[in-house]
Short mmCIF file of C-alpha atoms in Angstrom, two decimals:
data_model
loop_
_atom_site.label_atom_id
_atom_site.label_comp_id
_atom_site.label_asym_id
_atom_site.label_seq_id
_atom_site.Cartn_x
_atom_site.Cartn_y
_atom_site.Cartn_z
CA MET M 258 114.30 65.48 120.11
CA SER M 259 111.20 63.82 120.90
CA GLU M 260 108.18 65.03 119.57
CA ALA M 261 106.74 65.91 122.79
CA GLU M 262 109.24 68.04 122.63
CA HIS M 263 107.73 70.76 120.17
CA PHE M 264 104.60 72.46 120.33
CA ASP M 265 102.86 70.99 117.32
CA ALA M 266 103.73 70.01 113.96
CA LEU M 267 103.97 73.15 112.39
CA GLU M 268 107.26 73.56 114.05
CA THR M 269 109.17 70.43 111.98
CA ARG M 270 107.48 70.09 108.83
CA SER M 271 109.62 70.71 105.71
CA PRO M 272 111.01 74.36 104.98
CA GLU M 273 109.25 74.10 101.51
CA ALA M 274 105.60 72.77 103.65
CA ARG M 275 106.43 75.94 105.04
CA GLU M 276 106.77 78.11 102.65
CA ALA M 277 103.76 77.73 100.68
CA ASP M 278 101.51 77.82 103.45
CA LEU M 279 102.49 81.63 104.07
CA ALA M 280 102.12 82.09 100.43
CA ALA M 281 98.35 80.68 99.89
CA ARG M 282 97.74 82.34 102.96
CA LEU M 283 98.79 85.88 102.12
CA PRO M 284 96.36 87.14 99.68
CA ALA M 285 93.65 86.29 102.11
CA VAL M 286 96.20 87.90 104.91
CA ILE M 287 96.26 91.29 102.85
CA ALA M 288 92.53 91.48 101.07
CA LYS M 289 91.10 91.46 104.96
CA ALA M 290 93.72 94.40 105.52
CA MET M 291 92.74 96.56 102.35
CA THR M 292 89.63 96.56 104.42
CA ALA M 293 90.26 99.32 106.58
CA PRO M 294 91.17 102.39 104.82
CA GLY M 295 94.62 103.15 106.09
CA TRP M 296 95.58 99.95 105.17
CA ALA M 297 94.11 100.36 102.07
CA ARG M 298 95.58 104.06 101.55
CA HIS M 299 98.92 102.11 102.42
CA LEU M 300 98.70 99.58 100.12
CA ASP M 301 96.71 101.21 97.03
CA GLY M 302 97.52 100.23 93.72
CA ILE M 303 98.39 96.62 95.32
CA ASP M 304 96.56 93.40 93.35
CA PRO M 305 96.21 91.09 96.87
CA HIS M 306 95.81 88.07 95.06
CA ALA M 307 99.17 88.26 93.29
CA VAL M 308 100.94 88.49 96.33
CA THR M 309 102.42 84.85 97.25
CA SER M 310 105.13 84.59 97.50
CA ARG M 311 108.04 86.40 99.66
CA ALA M 312 109.67 88.60 96.88
CA ALA M 313 105.90 89.98 96.29
CA LEU M 314 105.39 90.73 99.95
CA ALA M 315 109.35 92.37 99.25
CA LYS M 316 107.64 94.33 96.76
CA LEU M 317 105.23 96.32 99.29
CA PRO M 318 105.47 98.88 101.07
CA VAL M 319 107.12 99.28 105.18
CA LEU M 320 104.54 100.25 107.51
CA TYR M 321 106.41 101.87 110.47
CA LYS M 322 106.02 101.73 114.02
CA SER M 323 107.33 104.74 114.68
CA SER M 324 104.11 106.27 112.34
CA LEU M 325 101.29 104.67 114.77
CA PRO M 326 101.26 107.95 117.25
CA GLU M 327 100.27 109.81 114.56
CA ARG M 328 98.57 108.15 112.68
CA GLN M 329 96.56 107.30 115.70
CA ALA M 330 95.44 110.43 116.46
CA ALA M 331 94.25 111.93 113.20
CA GLU M 332 92.07 108.60 112.52
CA PRO M 333 91.54 107.58 116.71
CA PRO M 334 91.71 104.83 117.54
CA PHE M 335 93.67 102.55 115.14
CA GLY M 336 95.35 104.95 112.42
CA GLY M 337 92.45 102.86 110.76
CA LEU M 338 94.51 100.24 110.51
CA VAL M 339 91.45 97.67 112.10
CA ALA M 340 88.46 96.94 110.04
CA GLU M 341 86.81 95.21 112.50
CA ARG M 342 84.72 97.32 115.31
CA LEU M 343 85.54 97.35 118.74
CA ALA M 344 83.08 95.23 120.04
CA ALA M 345 84.58 91.97 117.85
CA PHE M 346 87.65 92.30 120.10
CA GLY M 347 88.56 91.05 123.49
CA ARG M 348 90.84 93.41 125.33
CA LEU M 349 91.81 97.39 124.14
CA PHE M 350 95.89 98.69 125.19
CA ALA M 351 97.32 101.40 125.69
CA SER M 352 101.06 101.83 125.38
CA PRO M 353 103.65 104.38 125.18
CA GLY M 354 103.83 106.87 122.77
CA PRO M 355 100.76 106.73 122.71
CA ILE M 356 100.10 103.28 120.58
CA PHE M 357 96.74 101.48 120.98
CA GLU M 358 96.22 97.83 120.21
CA PRO M 359 93.08 95.26 120.11
CA GLU M 360 94.09 92.13 121.27
CA PRO M 361 91.95 89.65 119.25
CA ALA M 362 88.76 87.64 121.13
CA HIS M 363 90.75 83.78 120.35
CA ALA M 364 92.35 81.92 122.48
CA ASP M 365 96.29 82.36 122.47
CA PRO M 366 95.81 85.89 120.69
CA TRP M 367 99.32 86.30 121.13
CA ASN M 368 100.18 83.60 119.29
CA VAL M 369 103.06 82.86 122.34
CA ALA M 370 102.08 79.55 123.69
CA ARG M 371 104.44 77.94 121.45
CA SER M 372 107.54 80.44 123.05
CA LEU M 373 106.52 79.69 126.27
CA TYR M 374 106.62 75.31 125.55
CA ALA M 375 109.84 75.64 123.92
CA ALA M 376 111.54 77.02 127.18
CA GLY M 377 110.17 73.64 128.99
CA PHE M 378 106.55 75.23 130.32
CA ARG M 379 104.01 72.34 130.61
CA PRO M 380 100.64 71.07 132.19
CA GLY M 381 100.22 72.35 135.58
CA ASP M 382 103.40 74.20 136.41
CA VAL M 383 102.41 77.00 138.35
CA VAL M 384 103.33 80.27 136.35
CA LEU M 385 104.85 83.26 138.43
CA ASN M 386 103.56 86.73 135.81
CA THR M 387 105.59 89.71 136.69
CA PHE M 388 104.78 91.54 133.56
CA SER M 389 102.59 94.00 134.08
CA TYR M 390 98.39 93.59 133.92
CA HIS M 391 98.37 98.26 133.56
CA LEU M 392 96.82 99.16 130.45
CA THR M 393 99.99 97.70 128.36
CA PRO M 394 99.34 93.73 126.96
CA GLY M 395 102.38 92.39 128.24
CA GLY M 396 101.31 90.43 131.58
CA LEU M 397 98.52 88.93 129.72
CA MET M 398 99.87 88.15 126.28
CA LEU M 399 102.08 85.66 128.46
CA ASP M 400 98.96 84.93 131.13
CA GLN M 401 96.86 83.93 128.39
CA ALA M 402 99.48 81.47 126.96
CA ALA M 403 100.67 80.02 130.17
CA ARG M 404 97.27 79.32 130.81
CA ALA M 405 96.65 78.14 127.21
CA LEU M 406 98.86 75.51 127.89
CA GLY M 407 97.19 74.08 131.54
CA CYS M 408 99.96 76.42 133.55
CA PRO M 409 97.84 77.93 136.22
CA VAL M 410 99.57 81.42 136.83
CA ILE M 411 100.13 83.87 139.22
CA PRO M 412 98.50 87.19 138.57
CA ALA M 413 101.76 89.01 140.14
CA GLY M 414 103.12 92.24 138.28
CA PRO M 415 106.42 94.29 138.30
CA GLY M 416 107.51 94.88 142.32
CA ASN M 417 106.52 94.39 145.52
CA THR M 418 109.15 91.66 145.79
CA GLU M 419 107.94 91.14 149.42
CA GLN M 420 104.83 89.83 148.51
CA GLN M 421 105.87 88.12 145.66
CA LEU M 422 108.77 86.17 147.39
CA GLN M 423 105.65 85.34 150.32
CA VAL M 424 103.26 84.20 147.14
CA MET M 425 105.94 82.40 146.25
CA ALA M 426 106.73 80.20 149.12
CA ALA M 427 102.70 79.62 149.36
CA PHE M 428 102.31 77.89 145.70
CA ARG M 429 105.87 77.39 145.19
CA PRO M 430 106.00 78.20 140.86
CA VAL M 431 108.50 76.69 138.93
CA ALA M 432 108.75 79.11 136.33
CA TYR M 433 108.91 82.68 135.60
CA CYS M 434 107.83 84.96 133.39
CA GLY M 435 108.67 88.58 133.09
CA THR M 436 112.22 91.04 132.55
CA PRO M 437 115.58 89.39 133.27
CA ASP M 438 116.49 92.01 135.97
CA PHE M 439 112.98 91.40 138.13
CA LEU M 440 113.82 87.73 137.79
CA LYS M 441 118.13 89.17 139.32
CA ILE M 442 115.76 91.34 142.08
CA LEU M 443 113.72 88.62 143.54
CA LEU M 444 116.46 85.85 143.99
CA ASP M 445 118.99 87.92 144.91
CA ALA M 446 115.72 89.06 147.66
CA ALA M 447 115.21 85.13 148.33
CA ALA M 448 119.01 84.50 148.96
CA ALA M 449 118.67 87.51 151.50
CA LYS M 450 116.30 86.08 153.32
CA GLY M 451 118.05 82.38 152.82
CA VAL M 452 115.14 80.96 151.52
CA ALA M 453 115.78 78.53 148.39
CA PRO M 454 113.52 79.74 145.61
CA SER M 455 110.71 76.90 143.18
CA LEU M 456 111.72 78.26 140.09
CA THR M 457 113.60 76.13 137.88
CA LYS M 458 112.94 77.62 134.69
CA ALA M 459 112.32 80.85 133.10
CA VAL M 460 111.42 83.26 129.67
CA VAL M 461 112.15 86.50 130.33
CA SER M 462 111.75 89.92 127.47
CA GLY M 463 111.37 93.58 127.94
CA ALA M 464 115.31 94.18 128.41
CA ALA M 465 118.67 93.06 128.12
CA PHE M 466 120.13 89.91 129.29
CA PRO M 467 123.64 89.70 128.72
CA PRO M 468 126.14 87.23 129.15
CA SER M 469 126.44 87.49 132.72
CA LEU M 470 123.05 88.02 133.86
CA GLN M 471 122.57 84.31 132.07
CA ALA M 472 125.20 83.15 133.53
CA GLU M 473 124.41 83.90 137.52
CA VAL M 474 121.00 82.40 136.84
CA ALA M 475 121.61 79.44 135.35
CA GLY M 476 124.46 78.44 138.06
CA ARG M 477 121.40 79.48 140.16
CA GLY M 478 119.46 76.33 138.68
CA ILE M 479 117.16 78.36 136.48
CA ALA M 480 116.88 77.72 132.58
CA ALA M 481 115.82 80.74 131.41
CA TYR M 482 115.04 81.79 127.60
CA GLN M 483 114.74 84.98 125.65
CA LEU M 484 111.08 85.83 124.07
CA TYR M 485 111.81 88.51 121.42
CA ALA M 486 107.89 90.03 121.41
CA SER M 487 105.87 93.31 120.91
CA ALA M 488 102.51 94.80 121.89
CA ASP M 489 101.57 95.36 118.10
CA LEU M 490 102.41 91.32 117.54
CA GLY M 491 103.24 89.22 120.20
CA CYS M 492 105.48 86.51 119.66
CA ILE M 493 107.50 86.88 116.41
CA ALA M 494 111.02 84.62 118.00
CA TYR M 495 111.76 82.80 120.47
CA GLU M 496 114.57 81.14 122.07
CA THR M 497 114.87 76.59 122.74
CA PRO M 498 117.26 74.07 123.71
CA ALA M 499 119.81 74.29 121.13
CA ARG M 500 120.27 78.16 122.42
CA ALA M 501 121.87 78.57 118.72
CA GLY M 502 119.42 81.87 117.37
CA MET M 503 116.17 82.53 118.25
CA VAL M 504 113.23 80.61 116.61
CA VAL M 505 111.13 83.25 113.86
CA ASN M 506 107.21 81.97 115.42
CA GLU M 507 104.50 80.48 112.74
CA ASP M 508 102.02 82.17 111.41
CA VAL M 509 104.39 85.62 110.77
CA VAL M 510 106.66 85.73 107.71
CA LEU M 511 110.27 87.54 109.15
CA GLU M 512 111.90 89.96 106.99
CA ILE M 513 115.65 91.63 107.09
CA VAL M 514 115.90 94.39 104.74
CA ARG M 515 119.08 97.54 103.98
CA PRO M 516 117.67 100.14 107.21
CA GLY M 517 115.18 102.73 105.85
CA THR M 518 114.17 101.12 102.97
CA GLY M 519 112.04 97.62 102.23
CA GLU M 520 114.93 95.81 100.28
CA PRO M 521 115.98 92.84 101.58
CA VAL M 522 119.95 92.10 101.70
CA ALA M 523 121.47 88.55 102.17
CA ASP M 524 121.11 86.31 104.33
CA GLY M 525 123.31 87.19 107.78
CA GLU M 526 123.48 91.13 106.82
CA VAL M 527 122.28 92.57 109.57
CA GLY M 528 119.61 94.29 108.42
CA GLU M 529 116.16 96.09 109.93
CA VAL M 530 113.05 93.48 111.16
CA LEU M 531 109.97 93.98 109.15
CA VAL M 532 107.74 91.66 109.90
CA THR M 533 104.25 90.29 108.63
CA SER M 534 101.43 88.79 110.73
CA LEU M 535 98.79 86.27 109.42
CA ASP M 536 96.74 86.23 111.25
CA ILE M 537 93.64 87.52 110.00
CA HIS M 538 91.54 89.09 112.98
CA ARG M 539 94.64 91.64 112.81
CA PRO M 540 96.65 91.28 110.21
CA LEU M 541 99.99 93.66 109.75
CA ILE M 542 101.83 93.91 107.15
CA ARG M 543 105.75 94.27 106.52
CA PHE M 544 105.85 96.54 109.97
CA SER M 545 109.21 97.57 111.20
CA LEU M 546 109.76 97.29 114.83
CA GLY M 547 112.84 99.57 114.44
CA ASP M 548 114.76 96.51 115.43
CA LEU M 549 117.62 95.25 113.85
CA SER M 550 118.93 91.61 113.72
CA ALA M 551 120.22 89.20 110.98
CA ILE M 552 119.60 85.38 109.70
CA LEU M 553 121.08 82.38 110.63
CA PRO M 554 122.15 79.69 108.19
CA GLY M 555 120.68 76.49 108.23
CA THR M 556 117.80 75.20 110.77
CA SER M 557 118.18 75.07 114.69
CA PRO M 558 119.40 72.19 116.12
CA CYS M 559 116.24 71.40 118.10
CA GLY M 560 114.15 70.66 115.22
CA ARG M 561 112.15 73.44 114.63
CA THR M 562 112.91 74.36 111.05
CA ASN M 563 111.49 77.23 110.97
CA ARG M 564 113.83 80.30 110.12
CA ARG M 565 116.23 81.51 112.70
CA ILE M 566 117.59 84.77 113.81
CA LYS M 567 120.79 85.88 115.98
CA GLY M 568 118.16 88.09 118.33
CA TRP M 569 117.84 91.81 119.26
CA MET M 570 121.26 93.55 117.68
CA GLY M 571 120.05 97.66 118.11
CA ARG M 572 117.97 99.96 116.83
CA ALA M 573 117.45 99.90 112.51
CA GLU M 574 116.35 104.40 113.42
CA GLN M 575 119.50 106.01 112.81
CA SER M 576 118.63 109.36 111.70
CA THR M 577 120.90 112.21 112.36
CA LYS M 578 120.58 115.77 112.12
CA VAL M 579 124.12 116.96 110.19
CA LYS M 580 124.46 121.19 109.96
CA GLY M 581 120.33 121.17 110.50
CA MET M 582 119.29 118.51 108.24
CA PHE M 583 118.29 115.74 108.36
CA VAL M 584 119.97 112.48 107.01
CA THR M 585 118.55 109.23 106.60
CA PRO M 586 119.42 105.85 106.19
CA ALA M 587 117.10 105.71 102.99
CA GLN M 588 119.50 109.05 101.95
CA ILE M 589 122.97 106.08 101.94
CA ALA M 590 120.46 103.58 100.85
CA GLU M 591 119.63 105.96 97.97
CA VAL M 592 123.45 105.66 97.47
CA ALA M 593 124.02 102.72 97.20
CA ARG M 594 121.37 101.96 94.37
CA ARG M 595 123.38 104.66 92.59
CA HIS M 596 126.90 102.98 92.29
CA ARG M 597 126.32 98.90 91.89
CA ASP M 598 129.72 98.27 92.49
CA ILE M 599 130.66 99.18 95.42
CA GLY M 600 129.75 96.85 98.89
CA ARG M 601 128.95 98.73 101.92
CA LEU M 602 128.41 102.05 102.83
CA GLN M 603 128.80 103.55 106.09
CA LEU M 604 128.19 107.47 106.87
CA VAL M 605 130.24 108.81 110.26
CA VAL M 606 129.01 111.99 110.91
CA ALA M 607 131.89 113.69 113.32
CA ARG M 608 132.85 117.31 114.87
CA ALA M 609 135.88 119.35 113.57
CA GLY M 610 136.26 122.94 114.13
CA GLU M 611 133.32 122.74 115.45
CA GLN M 612 131.53 122.03 112.76
CA ASP M 613 129.49 118.91 111.70
CA VAL M 614 131.65 116.84 109.28
CA MET M 615 130.35 113.74 107.31
CA THR M 616 132.95 110.76 105.62
CA LEU M 617 131.15 108.20 103.74
CA LYS M 618 133.24 105.28 103.58
CA ALA M 619 132.88 102.76 100.65
CA GLU M 620 134.28 99.02 100.02
CA ALA M 621 135.69 99.11 96.68
CA ALA M 622 137.45 96.03 95.39
CA ALA M 623 139.36 98.56 93.05
CA GLY M 624 138.68 102.04 93.83
CA ASP M 625 140.32 105.70 92.41
CA ALA M 626 139.86 109.35 93.08
CA ALA M 627 137.17 109.87 90.24
CA LEU M 628 135.41 106.39 92.06
CA ALA M 629 135.72 108.60 95.67
CA GLU M 630 134.11 111.87 93.49
CA ALA M 631 131.16 109.97 91.74
CA LEU M 632 129.88 108.72 95.01
CA GLY M 633 131.07 112.83 96.67
CA ALA M 634 128.62 113.79 94.08
CA THR M 635 126.16 111.38 94.92
CA LEU M 636 126.06 111.84 98.09
CA ALA M 637 126.05 116.00 97.82
CA ALA M 638 123.38 115.75 95.60
CA VAL M 639 120.94 113.20 97.45
CA THR M 640 121.74 114.75 100.67
CA LYS M 641 122.26 118.19 100.04
CA LEU M 642 125.31 118.11 102.06
CA LYS M 643 129.10 117.64 101.20
CA GLY M 644 130.93 115.48 102.75
CA ALA M 645 134.56 113.90 102.37
CA VAL M 646 134.83 109.99 100.29
CA GLU M 647 137.16 107.03 101.73
CA LEU M 648 137.09 103.65 99.74
CA VAL M 649 137.97 100.92 101.54
CA ALA M 650 138.77 97.03 100.89
CA PRO M 651 135.83 94.93 101.27
CA GLY M 652 134.72 93.22 104.30
CA THR M 653 136.63 96.02 105.69
CA LEU M 654 133.08 97.50 107.40
CA ALA M 655 131.48 95.87 110.22
CA ASN M 656 128.52 93.76 109.49
CA ASP M 657 126.25 95.32 112.02
CA GLY M 658 123.90 97.34 110.28
CA LYS M 659 125.09 100.96 110.94
CA VAL M 660 124.28 102.85 108.52
CA ILE M 661 124.75 106.10 110.19
CA LEU M 662 127.46 106.00 113.00
CA ASP M 663 127.38 109.34 114.84
CA THR M 664 130.19 110.20 116.78
CA ARG M 665 129.80 113.27 118.33
CA PRO M 666 129.82 114.34 121.92
CA VAL M 667 126.75 113.70 123.41
CA ALA M 668 125.93 117.31 125.65
CA SER M 669 126.01 116.75 129.25
#
């Protein structure tokens, strides 16, 4: 690829240079975070100047997004996790939860522009932005990124299909930002009127983009690329013309860990996504969105050298109640820690005889009754519940991050 197809030189620097840059910036980011009382408590006892590598970062505690509503209610508005006063920020948002988010007051504050550039957005391209502009940051997140690239933006928001078609006829946008579902609605509505849409490129997010819909959109002449982002972090990873996974964004550190723990897993293993933002104005350290993914080997054929992930692969939060007691992925990870000679574990929860039953499936190269008995005893000690143990051959359990599989029928 030519240099013009990359947003800047950061995307194509050597992995070693990137890691050195991340390591050099981590101490300052963590030190800045710890000036906020919530982070000071969360990272109590941590020396930020000692966190100069991924290995050192991996020793820090995880901050779960699911904990934010409770934290923020106890210590409004941001749960003590933001040091600056409100006046330091450009905008203030409220997402479902509710979860309150500040927007740093600098250009492209959500670090999204490079993902649009990877999708082919160029200066002068008119962009139809159908993400919501109301309270949540999605609309403005994409709006500011597009304008940072020199693209005029139509702040359409979602819905109002008829009016959107009128606006499209007037301004002839070539680029689209929004959910893939609404893109299909617009294309179908245009087709019903016999109108050929002007769109040729798109960045989609916020909903599933299955292969069938990808093929349909491509068949209508639109090159659509997926964006993995959140209201807390902005752009985390993005699809490129290589169509080979999603490239991790610059200025973030992404880890894949065993669900319910902070323990990194080997590349290729499906696990929970943790993200550390290096934005000194709004640092987030080992922040879990509760999503599953996996690191892909090597670098992208598009020339970008950052790590790649497979994309969104489901939810990491798999806690469930068995006989009235919560069983969590962290507990299954504890069983694994006590038995280092086994491979993957999966707890299957089912119903039998109108009762909840648990079966712990464990990969073991050489298993016997004694190992099964020991695993059963550990399971009972950790969860306070008894369960059967089934030893299976290595490689039997799927690499899908499902630590707990609940097969009980859902009440209708």
